[in-house]
């Protein structure tokens, strides 16, 4: 009876009871963020399963979910609607997940400490929150098609653009922290070894970037035509050269001794990836070899249904999404200003006087938010909402269905959003370099 009572309390209570005896004591806030992130990853896993060709065929069994037939990418005269049922399913799952995190973002507005009754909802009732997520997602499958797919596409575009900017902030923070730590260890001892490691990693990043640029010119441009692709690759290559040169200018080095080519090389590599991802959405077949062959080694035919995400840019994007989402959930930046911008937990913040609690010798999570929350609940849920929209667009390759689900196309909107995000990231990194010179009265240490 006591065991049953404990299990029920864990379903309705807070995160500490979810830890087993072998788990180390940790912060209540950390467990809550990890569990919400687990919900997001679970939704992502289901979305991946939904677009596997064998599973797509089973979606026919959902009442009203498959209606009629049409052409995919405007090239197939008659294709069973199972060819893009996975696309519809991912949109519905993305809507349900985004609505779930949007609901919690609204509920957690202005929560200041764990004494607020709403904090118990943030840190507990996990079984019921899972039921709410499942309920919203199931309900989303009964949304009539109509204009939903077209309208929701633009919500996904905006949300993905914002999440890419969040990824860029995290990447810039990671690059600066990485360089500072290695240079700091070089000053403490074994300087040659650490400087050699810095040079090797920087060289590898630049070598990978140069190789990627060459491949982009070879596969995504033609001697005649493909002007947009040539322009995008060339502009981003020039901008990467500019930020690399600026990062080692004497004035910049004097203002920021830890700035250097390591950060610039990492930003350059990510920018080239975003450029590659953008070119993979160019709707012209001649300039985009991956437009038709999305998980196929031959030409698309009426008897060979297309899948729309098993290409290299989407796989890399999925990996980056997982790493960045975990970073959002676990991160403690070395830079107070980044913590302020991202509204995340600072290193050593909120440990409380006792540090941990033990119940009967079993280590538990401890409440580190009695005097104030360690992270902004609303902003955290907004980040996960944007992450849900980003992964929705990534898994569907940013393809846009028409209102009748007869055509599934790759629009220029996706290309421009990705290219603009790469420019925004380069400008943001450039600002981190020149800010101490432009605003000398502010502390950028």
GROMACS .gro file of C-alpha atoms in nm:
model
  445
    1UNK     CA    1   0.000   0.000   0.000
    2UNK     CA    2   0.286   0.231   0.087
    3UNK     CA    3   0.455   0.158  -0.247
    4UNK     CA    4   0.135   0.235  -0.438
    5UNK     CA    5   0.098   0.560  -0.244
    6UNK     CA    6   0.456   0.658  -0.334
    7UNK     CA    7   0.399   0.584  -0.703
    8UNK     CA    8   0.081   0.793  -0.709
    9UNK     CA    9   0.260   1.081  -0.537
   10UNK     CA   10   0.532   1.068  -0.801
   11UNK     CA   11   0.274   1.094  -1.077
   12UNK     CA   12   0.111   1.393  -0.911
   13UNK     CA   13   0.403   1.542  -0.719
   14UNK     CA   14   0.731   1.708  -0.805
   15UNK     CA   15   1.042   1.592  -0.985
   16UNK     CA   16   1.251   1.475  -0.683
   17UNK     CA   17   1.061   1.147  -0.643
   18UNK     CA   18   1.149   1.052  -1.001
   19UNK     CA   19   1.511   0.998  -0.900
   20UNK     CA   20   1.620   0.649  -0.807
   21UNK     CA   21   1.862   0.567  -0.531
   22UNK     CA   22   2.158   0.538  -0.769
   23UNK     CA   23   2.100   0.886  -0.913
   24UNK     CA   24   2.313   1.173  -0.783
   25UNK     CA   25   2.145   1.457  -0.599
   26UNK     CA   26   2.068   1.739  -0.834
   27UNK     CA   27   1.864   2.055  -0.870
   28UNK     CA   28   1.490   2.039  -0.905
   29UNK     CA   29   1.511   2.296  -1.186
   30UNK     CA   30   1.751   2.078  -1.384
   31UNK     CA   31   1.526   1.772  -1.364
   32UNK     CA   32   1.223   1.972  -1.477
   33UNK     CA   33   1.403   2.109  -1.780
   34UNK     CA   34   1.530   1.765  -1.876
   35UNK     CA   35   1.181   1.613  -1.850
   36UNK     CA   36   1.025   1.881  -2.067
   37UNK     CA   37   1.309   1.828  -2.315
   38UNK     CA   38   1.234   1.456  -2.304
   39UNK     CA   39   0.875   1.535  -2.407
   40UNK     CA   40   1.011   1.729  -2.705
   41UNK     CA   41   1.249   1.448  -2.804
   42UNK     CA   42   0.967   1.194  -2.769
   43UNK     CA   43   0.753   1.399  -3.008
   44UNK     CA   44   1.050   1.422  -3.246
   45UNK     CA   45   1.098   1.045  -3.238
   46UNK     CA   46   0.731   0.988  -3.319
   47UNK     CA   47   0.759   1.239  -3.606
   48UNK     CA   48   1.058   1.051  -3.747
   49UNK     CA   49   0.866   0.725  -3.726
   50UNK     CA   50   0.566   0.882  -3.901
   51UNK     CA   51   0.763   0.967  -4.214
   52UNK     CA   52   0.919   0.623  -4.257
   53UNK     CA   53   0.763   0.489  -4.581
   54UNK     CA   54   0.627   0.171  -4.421
   55UNK     CA   55   0.457   0.365  -4.146
   56UNK     CA   56   0.318   0.622  -4.390
   57UNK     CA   57   0.114   0.348  -4.555
   58UNK     CA   58  -0.047   0.262  -4.222
   59UNK     CA   59  -0.173   0.619  -4.187
   60UNK     CA   60  -0.434   0.535  -4.449
   61UNK     CA   61  -0.623   0.364  -4.167
   62UNK     CA   62  -0.687   0.696  -3.989
   63UNK     CA   63  -1.040   0.805  -4.083
   64UNK     CA   64  -1.035   1.095  -4.327
   65UNK     CA   65  -0.659   1.139  -4.308
   66UNK     CA   66  -0.596   1.034  -4.667
   67UNK     CA   67  -0.812   1.188  -4.936
   68UNK     CA   68  -0.757   1.163  -5.310
   69UNK     CA   69  -0.432   1.164  -5.498
   70UNK     CA   70  -0.214   1.423  -5.654
   71UNK     CA   71   0.133   1.510  -5.770
   72UNK     CA   72   0.440   1.552  -5.557
   73UNK     CA   73   0.671   1.833  -5.657
   74UNK     CA   74   0.448   1.880  -5.960
   75UNK     CA   75   0.617   1.593  -6.146
   76UNK     CA   76   0.408   1.286  -6.074
   77UNK     CA   77   0.074   1.256  -6.243
   78UNK     CA   78  -0.091   1.018  -5.998
   79UNK     CA   79   0.067   0.930  -5.666
   80UNK     CA   80  -0.115   0.769  -5.378
   81UNK     CA   81  -0.159   1.023  -5.099
   82UNK     CA   82   0.051   0.797  -4.876
   83UNK     CA   83   0.351   0.962  -5.040
   84UNK     CA   84   0.294   1.269  -4.826
   85UNK     CA   85   0.084   1.140  -4.540
   86UNK     CA   86   0.400   1.147  -4.329
   87UNK     CA   87   0.434   1.517  -4.410
   88UNK     CA   88   0.080   1.579  -4.283
   89UNK     CA   89   0.148   1.374  -3.970
   90UNK     CA   90   0.465   1.569  -3.887
   91UNK     CA   91   0.271   1.896  -3.924
   92UNK     CA   92   0.005   1.770  -3.682
   93UNK     CA   93   0.264   1.647  -3.432
   94UNK     CA   94   0.449   1.979  -3.458
   95UNK     CA   95   0.128   2.170  -3.394
   96UNK     CA   96   0.043   1.959  -3.090
   97UNK     CA   97   0.390   1.992  -2.938
   98UNK     CA   98   0.409   2.366  -3.005
   99UNK     CA   99   0.061   2.417  -2.857
  100UNK     CA  100   0.164   2.223  -2.545
  101UNK     CA  101   0.472   2.438  -2.481
  102UNK     CA  102   0.282   2.754  -2.576
  103UNK     CA  103   0.021   2.669  -2.313
  104UNK     CA  104   0.287   2.631  -2.044
  105UNK     CA  105   0.460   2.950  -2.158
  106UNK     CA  106   0.136   3.137  -2.088
  107UNK     CA  107   0.071   2.958  -1.759
  108UNK     CA  108   0.420   3.033  -1.624
  109UNK     CA  109   0.428   3.407  -1.694
  110UNK     CA  110   0.581   3.601  -1.403
  111UNK     CA  111   0.658   3.300  -1.181
  112UNK     CA  112   0.924   3.435  -0.944
  113UNK     CA  113   0.997   3.144  -0.708
  114UNK     CA  114   0.890   2.793  -0.617
  115UNK     CA  115   0.654   2.944  -0.360
  116UNK     CA  116   0.425   3.040  -0.646
  117UNK     CA  117   0.154   2.769  -0.676
  118UNK     CA  118   0.217   2.753  -1.050
  119UNK     CA  119   0.574   2.637  -0.983
  120UNK     CA  120   0.431   2.306  -0.862
  121UNK     CA  121   0.269   2.269  -1.205
  122UNK     CA  122   0.605   2.338  -1.370
  123UNK     CA  123   0.796   2.088  -1.157
  124UNK     CA  124   0.536   1.816  -1.103
  125UNK     CA  125   0.228   1.634  -1.231
  126UNK     CA  126   0.436   1.473  -1.506
  127UNK     CA  127   0.192   1.193  -1.583
  128UNK     CA  128  -0.094   1.435  -1.631
  129UNK     CA  129   0.123   1.668  -1.841
  130UNK     CA  130   0.206   1.374  -2.063
  131UNK     CA  131  -0.165   1.303  -2.102
  132UNK     CA  132  -0.224   1.667  -2.197
  133UNK     CA  133   0.050   1.649  -2.461
  134UNK     CA  134  -0.096   1.328  -2.604
  135UNK     CA  135  -0.447   1.473  -2.599
  136UNK     CA  136  -0.350   1.792  -2.784
  137UNK     CA  137  -0.150   1.594  -3.040
  138UNK     CA  138  -0.432   1.346  -3.107
  139UNK     CA  139  -0.675   1.634  -3.142
  140UNK     CA  140  -0.444   1.798  -3.395
  141UNK     CA  141  -0.489   1.499  -3.629
  142UNK     CA  142  -0.856   1.593  -3.665
  143UNK     CA  143  -0.789   1.950  -3.781
  144UNK     CA  144  -0.939   1.984  -4.130
  145UNK     CA  145  -0.682   2.032  -4.404
  146UNK     CA  146  -0.816   2.339  -4.583
  147UNK     CA  147  -0.574   2.625  -4.530
  148UNK     CA  148  -0.417   2.472  -4.219
  149UNK     CA  149  -0.112   2.327  -4.394
  150UNK     CA  150  -0.031   2.647  -4.583
  151UNK     CA  151  -0.085   2.876  -4.284
  152UNK     CA  152   0.101   2.649  -4.042
  153UNK     CA  153   0.393   2.640  -4.286
  154UNK     CA  154   0.452   3.013  -4.230
  155UNK     CA  155   0.428   2.972  -3.853
  156UNK     CA  156   0.696   2.706  -3.889
  157UNK     CA  157   0.912   2.934  -4.103
  158UNK     CA  158   0.903   3.219  -3.849
  159UNK     CA  159   0.959   2.989  -3.553
  160UNK     CA  160   1.246   2.812  -3.726
  161UNK     CA  161   1.415   3.141  -3.810
  162UNK     CA  162   1.400   3.247  -3.444
  163UNK     CA  163   1.532   2.910  -3.327
  164UNK     CA  164   1.822   2.933  -3.573
  165UNK     CA  165   1.910   3.267  -3.410
  166UNK     CA  166   1.902   3.098  -3.069
  167UNK     CA  167   2.133   2.829  -3.206
  168UNK     CA  168   2.369   3.101  -3.326
  169UNK     CA  169   2.377   3.268  -2.983
  170UNK     CA  170   2.461   2.933  -2.823
  171UNK     CA  171   2.725   2.862  -3.087
  172UNK     CA  172   2.894   3.199  -3.041
  173UNK     CA  173   2.892   3.152  -2.663
  174UNK     CA  174   3.036   2.801  -2.704
  175UNK     CA  175   3.311   2.930  -2.935
  176UNK     CA  176   3.416   3.207  -2.696
  177UNK     CA  177   3.407   2.977  -2.391
  178UNK     CA  178   3.605   2.711  -2.576
  179UNK     CA  179   3.879   2.954  -2.674
  180UNK     CA  180   3.899   3.114  -2.329
  181UNK     CA  181   3.935   2.781  -2.151
  182UNK     CA  182   4.204   2.646  -2.380
  183UNK     CA  183   4.399   2.973  -2.372
  184UNK     CA  184   4.362   2.982  -1.995
  185UNK     CA  185   4.506   2.632  -1.966
  186UNK     CA  186   4.787   2.730  -2.201
  187UNK     CA  187   4.878   3.013  -1.963
  188UNK     CA  188   4.875   2.775  -1.666
  189UNK     CA  189   5.116   2.526  -1.822
  190UNK     CA  190   5.191   2.306  -2.124
  191UNK     CA  191   5.145   2.608  -2.348
  192UNK     CA  192   5.280   2.436  -2.659
  193UNK     CA  193   5.034   2.151  -2.632
  194UNK     CA  194   4.726   2.370  -2.588
  195UNK     CA  195   4.833   2.613  -2.862
  196UNK     CA  196   4.892   2.317  -3.093
  197UNK     CA  197   4.544   2.184  -3.014
  198UNK     CA  198   4.395   2.526  -3.091
  199UNK     CA  199   4.578   2.541  -3.423
  200UNK     CA  200   4.480   2.186  -3.522
  201UNK     CA  201   4.109   2.235  -3.443
  202UNK     CA  202   4.105   2.572  -3.619
  203UNK     CA  203   4.276   2.423  -3.924
  204UNK     CA  204   4.029   2.134  -3.937
  205UNK     CA  205   3.731   2.371  -3.918
  206UNK     CA  206   3.865   2.591  -4.197
  207UNK     CA  207   3.964   2.290  -4.409
  208UNK     CA  208   3.615   2.143  -4.374
  209UNK     CA  209   3.464   2.482  -4.465
  210UNK     CA  210   3.682   2.519  -4.776
  211UNK     CA  211   3.604   2.164  -4.889
  212UNK     CA  212   3.232   2.228  -4.835
  213UNK     CA  213   3.245   2.551  -5.038
  214UNK     CA  214   3.413   2.370  -5.327
  215UNK     CA  215   3.149   2.095  -5.319
  216UNK     CA  216   2.871   2.354  -5.312
  217UNK     CA  217   3.012   2.521  -5.624
  218UNK     CA  218   3.045   2.182  -5.797
  219UNK     CA  219   2.703   2.037  -5.716
  220UNK     CA  220   2.475   2.337  -5.664
  221UNK     CA  221   2.591   2.566  -5.946
  222UNK     CA  222   2.635   2.537  -6.321
  223UNK     CA  223   2.863   2.733  -6.557
  224UNK     CA  224   2.550   2.880  -6.714
  225UNK     CA  225   2.271   2.985  -6.481
  226UNK     CA  226   2.216   2.908  -6.110
  227UNK     CA  227   2.295   3.273  -6.039
  228UNK     CA  228   2.128   3.274  -5.700
  229UNK     CA  229   2.335   2.980  -5.576
  230UNK     CA  230   2.659   3.137  -5.693
  231UNK     CA  231   2.566   3.464  -5.526
  232UNK     CA  232   2.472   3.302  -5.193
  233UNK     CA  233   2.791   3.093  -5.175
  234UNK     CA  234   3.015   3.383  -5.278
  235UNK     CA  235   2.857   3.638  -5.041
  236UNK     CA  236   2.877   3.406  -4.741
  237UNK     CA  237   3.234   3.309  -4.829
  238UNK     CA  238   3.334   3.678  -4.839
  239UNK     CA  239   3.154   3.751  -4.512
  240UNK     CA  240   3.330   3.457  -4.344
  241UNK     CA  241   3.665   3.592  -4.464
  242UNK     CA  242   3.575   3.935  -4.327
  243UNK     CA  243   3.488   3.811  -3.977
  244UNK     CA  244   3.800   3.592  -3.975
  245UNK     CA  245   4.024   3.889  -4.057
  246UNK     CA  246   3.845   4.116  -3.809
  247UNK     CA  247   3.888   3.859  -3.529
  248UNK     CA  248   4.269   3.888  -3.546
  249UNK     CA  249   4.303   4.264  -3.595
  250UNK     CA  250   4.534   4.426  -3.337
  251UNK     CA  251   4.260   4.654  -3.204
  252UNK     CA  252   4.024   4.360  -3.155
  253UNK     CA  253   4.297   4.154  -2.989
  254UNK     CA  254   4.375   4.441  -2.756
  255UNK     CA  255   4.012   4.478  -2.653
  256UNK     CA  256   3.945   4.101  -2.641
  257UNK     CA  257   4.266   3.900  -2.589
  258UNK     CA  258   4.077   3.569  -2.608
  259UNK     CA  259   3.920   3.635  -2.947
  260UNK     CA  260   4.079   3.457  -3.240
  261UNK     CA  261   4.047   3.222  -3.531
  262UNK     CA  262   3.899   2.931  -3.336
  263UNK     CA  263   3.570   3.115  -3.288
  264UNK     CA  264   3.577   3.248  -3.644
  265UNK     CA  265   3.643   2.901  -3.787
  266UNK     CA  266   3.351   2.748  -3.597
  267UNK     CA  267   3.115   3.027  -3.707
  268UNK     CA  268   3.243   2.987  -4.063
  269UNK     CA  269   3.173   2.613  -4.064
  270UNK     CA  270   2.820   2.664  -3.930
  271UNK     CA  271   2.754   2.939  -4.186
  272UNK     CA  272   2.859   2.709  -4.470
  273UNK     CA  273   2.625   2.442  -4.333
  274UNK     CA  274   2.332   2.687  -4.329
  275UNK     CA  275   2.421   2.789  -4.686
  276UNK     CA  276   2.419   2.423  -4.789
  277UNK     CA  277   2.082   2.374  -4.620
  278UNK     CA  278   1.945   2.678  -4.804
  279UNK     CA  279   2.071   2.559  -5.144
  280UNK     CA  280   1.906   2.220  -5.079
  281UNK     CA  281   1.573   2.405  -5.089
  282UNK     CA  282   1.626   2.585  -5.420
  283UNK     CA  283   1.320   2.482  -5.626
  284UNK     CA  284   1.512   2.463  -5.958
  285UNK     CA  285   1.602   2.099  -6.030
  286UNK     CA  286   1.897   2.198  -6.246
  287UNK     CA  287   2.060   2.385  -5.957
  288UNK     CA  288   1.957   2.148  -5.680
  289UNK     CA  289   2.051   1.779  -5.724
  290UNK     CA  290   1.871   1.684  -5.401
  291UNK     CA  291   1.535   1.833  -5.500
  292UNK     CA  292   1.391   1.508  -5.634
  293UNK     CA  293   1.613   1.237  -5.491
  294UNK     CA  294   1.513   1.269  -5.124
  295UNK     CA  295   1.608   0.920  -5.004
  296UNK     CA  296   1.632   0.763  -5.345
  297UNK     CA  297   1.917   0.656  -5.568
  298UNK     CA  298   1.717   0.673  -5.888
  299UNK     CA  299   1.471   0.900  -6.058
  300UNK     CA  300   1.135   0.946  -5.895
  301UNK     CA  301   0.859   0.754  -6.061
  302UNK     CA  302   0.489   0.718  -6.010
  303UNK     CA  303   0.541   0.379  -5.843
  304UNK     CA  304   0.821   0.497  -5.614
  305UNK     CA  305   0.687   0.723  -5.337
  306UNK     CA  306   0.909   1.002  -5.221
  307UNK     CA  307   1.015   1.064  -4.867
  308UNK     CA  308   1.109   1.416  -4.774
  309UNK     CA  309   1.373   1.422  -4.507
  310UNK     CA  310   1.640   1.154  -4.535
  311UNK     CA  311   1.891   1.386  -4.701
  312UNK     CA  312   2.222   1.496  -4.552
  313UNK     CA  313   2.127   1.859  -4.463
  314UNK     CA  314   1.825   1.739  -4.266
  315UNK     CA  315   2.024   1.475  -4.080
  316UNK     CA  316   2.289   1.730  -3.981
  317UNK     CA  317   2.013   1.972  -3.881
  318UNK     CA  318   1.856   1.702  -3.662
  319UNK     CA  319   2.187   1.641  -3.483
  320UNK     CA  320   2.241   2.016  -3.427
  321UNK     CA  321   1.884   2.045  -3.298
  322UNK     CA  322   1.940   1.769  -3.040
  323UNK     CA  323   2.268   1.919  -2.918
  324UNK     CA  324   2.132   2.274  -2.894
  325UNK     CA  325   1.815   2.164  -2.716
  326UNK     CA  326   2.017   1.971  -2.460
  327UNK     CA  327   2.242   2.275  -2.424
  328UNK     CA  328   1.938   2.492  -2.351
  329UNK     CA  329   1.826   2.244  -2.085
  330UNK     CA  330   2.162   2.191  -1.912
  331UNK     CA  331   2.376   2.492  -1.993
  332UNK     CA  332   2.544   2.725  -1.746
  333UNK     CA  333   2.739   2.981  -1.944
  334UNK     CA  334   3.067   3.130  -1.833
  335UNK     CA  335   2.939   3.470  -1.948
  336UNK     CA  336   2.685   3.647  -1.721
  337UNK     CA  337   2.561   3.853  -2.016
  338UNK     CA  338   2.477   3.539  -2.212
  339UNK     CA  339   2.288   3.402  -1.912
  340UNK     CA  340   2.098   3.730  -1.895
  341UNK     CA  341   2.017   3.719  -2.266
  342UNK     CA  342   1.914   3.352  -2.267
  343UNK     CA  343   1.752   3.377  -1.921
  344UNK     CA  344   1.916   3.052  -1.817
  345UNK     CA  345   2.076   2.930  -1.499
  346UNK     CA  346   2.415   3.067  -1.400
  347UNK     CA  347   2.694   2.844  -1.276
  348UNK     CA  348   2.647   2.771  -0.908
  349UNK     CA  349   2.320   2.963  -0.891
  350UNK     CA  350   2.046   2.867  -0.655
  351UNK     CA  351   2.222   2.586  -0.471
  352UNK     CA  352   2.052   2.670  -0.144
  353UNK     CA  353   2.199   2.646   0.205
  354UNK     CA  354   2.179   2.271   0.237
  355UNK     CA  355   2.283   2.190  -0.115
  356UNK     CA  356   2.082   1.865  -0.117
  357UNK     CA  357   1.827   1.666   0.074
  358UNK     CA  358   1.824   1.300   0.159
  359UNK     CA  359   1.522   1.094   0.255
  360UNK     CA  360   1.602   0.767   0.427
  361UNK     CA  361   1.952   0.764   0.279
  362UNK     CA  362   1.822   0.802  -0.078
  363UNK     CA  363   1.964   1.101  -0.260
  364UNK     CA  364   1.701   1.335  -0.400
  365UNK     CA  365   1.666   1.649  -0.603
  366UNK     CA  366   1.651   1.961  -0.392
  367UNK     CA  367   1.447   2.275  -0.437
  368UNK     CA  368   1.691   2.547  -0.543
  369UNK     CA  369   1.424   2.802  -0.633
  370UNK     CA  370   1.269   2.898  -0.300
  371UNK     CA  371   1.420   3.245  -0.312
  372UNK     CA  372   1.394   3.289  -0.688
  373UNK     CA  373   1.368   3.084  -1.006
  374UNK     CA  374   1.695   2.972  -1.163
  375UNK     CA  375   1.568   3.023  -1.515
  376UNK     CA  376   1.277   3.199  -1.678
  377UNK     CA  377   1.000   2.942  -1.712
  378UNK     CA  378   0.817   3.124  -1.991
  379UNK     CA  379   1.128   3.181  -2.200
  380UNK     CA  380   1.231   2.818  -2.159
  381UNK     CA  381   0.895   2.698  -2.292
  382UNK     CA  382   0.912   2.947  -2.576
  383UNK     CA  383   1.253   2.804  -2.671
  384UNK     CA  384   1.106   2.452  -2.678
  385UNK     CA  385   0.809   2.581  -2.880
  386UNK     CA  386   1.047   2.726  -3.139
  387UNK     CA  387   1.250   2.403  -3.130
  388UNK     CA  388   0.932   2.205  -3.207
  389UNK     CA  389   0.863   2.427  -3.508
  390UNK     CA  390   1.225   2.399  -3.624
  391UNK     CA  391   1.230   2.020  -3.612
  392UNK     CA  392   0.892   2.011  -3.787
  393UNK     CA  393   1.035   2.212  -4.075
  394UNK     CA  394   1.359   2.011  -4.076
  395UNK     CA  395   1.183   1.675  -4.100
  396UNK     CA  396   0.965   1.798  -4.386
  397UNK     CA  397   1.261   1.966  -4.558
  398UNK     CA  398   1.073   2.297  -4.548
  399UNK     CA  399   0.844   2.167  -4.824
  400UNK     CA  400   0.511   2.348  -4.850
  401UNK     CA  401   0.188   2.167  -4.942
  402UNK     CA  402  -0.090   2.345  -5.123
  403UNK     CA  403  -0.438   2.372  -4.971
  404UNK     CA  404  -0.562   2.062  -5.155
  405UNK     CA  405  -0.248   1.858  -5.078
  406UNK     CA  406  -0.199   1.798  -5.448
  407UNK     CA  407   0.143   1.960  -5.478
  408UNK     CA  408   0.433   1.944  -5.234
  409UNK     CA  409   0.696   2.199  -5.332
  410UNK     CA  410   1.014   2.358  -5.203
  411UNK     CA  411   0.953   2.735  -5.198
  412UNK     CA  412   1.202   3.019  -5.221
  413UNK     CA  413   1.075   3.131  -4.879
  414UNK     CA  414   1.277   2.854  -4.714
  415UNK     CA  415   1.589   2.952  -4.906
  416UNK     CA  416   1.571   3.318  -4.807
  417UNK     CA  417   1.493   3.245  -4.443
  418UNK     CA  418   1.801   3.025  -4.411
  419UNK     CA  419   2.028   3.266  -4.599
  420UNK     CA  420   1.907   3.561  -4.391
  421UNK     CA  421   1.966   3.361  -4.072
  422UNK     CA  422   2.325   3.296  -4.181
  423UNK     CA  423   2.377   3.669  -4.240
  424UNK     CA  424   2.221   3.750  -3.903
  425UNK     CA  425   2.458   3.504  -3.735
  426UNK     CA  426   2.765   3.656  -3.898
  427UNK     CA  427   2.654   4.008  -3.804
  428UNK     CA  428   2.588   3.893  -3.447
  429UNK     CA  429   2.936   3.742  -3.420
  430UNK     CA  430   3.089   4.053  -3.576
  431UNK     CA  431   2.912   4.261  -3.313
  432UNK     CA  432   3.062   4.053  -3.032
  433UNK     CA  433   3.405   4.144  -3.175
  434UNK     CA  434   3.359   4.518  -3.225
  435UNK     CA  435   3.124   4.591  -2.933
  436UNK     CA  436   3.408   4.664  -2.684
  437UNK     CA  437   3.543   4.924  -2.929
  438UNK     CA  438   3.206   5.078  -3.007
  439UNK     CA  439   3.093   5.085  -2.642
  440UNK     CA  440   3.416   5.128  -2.441
  441UNK     CA  441   3.231   5.218  -2.121
  442UNK     CA  442   3.058   4.881  -2.095
  443UNK     CA  443   3.210   4.570  -1.943
  444UNK     CA  444   3.240   4.289  -2.201
  445UNK     CA  445   3.479   4.071  -2.001
   0.00000   0.00000   0.00000
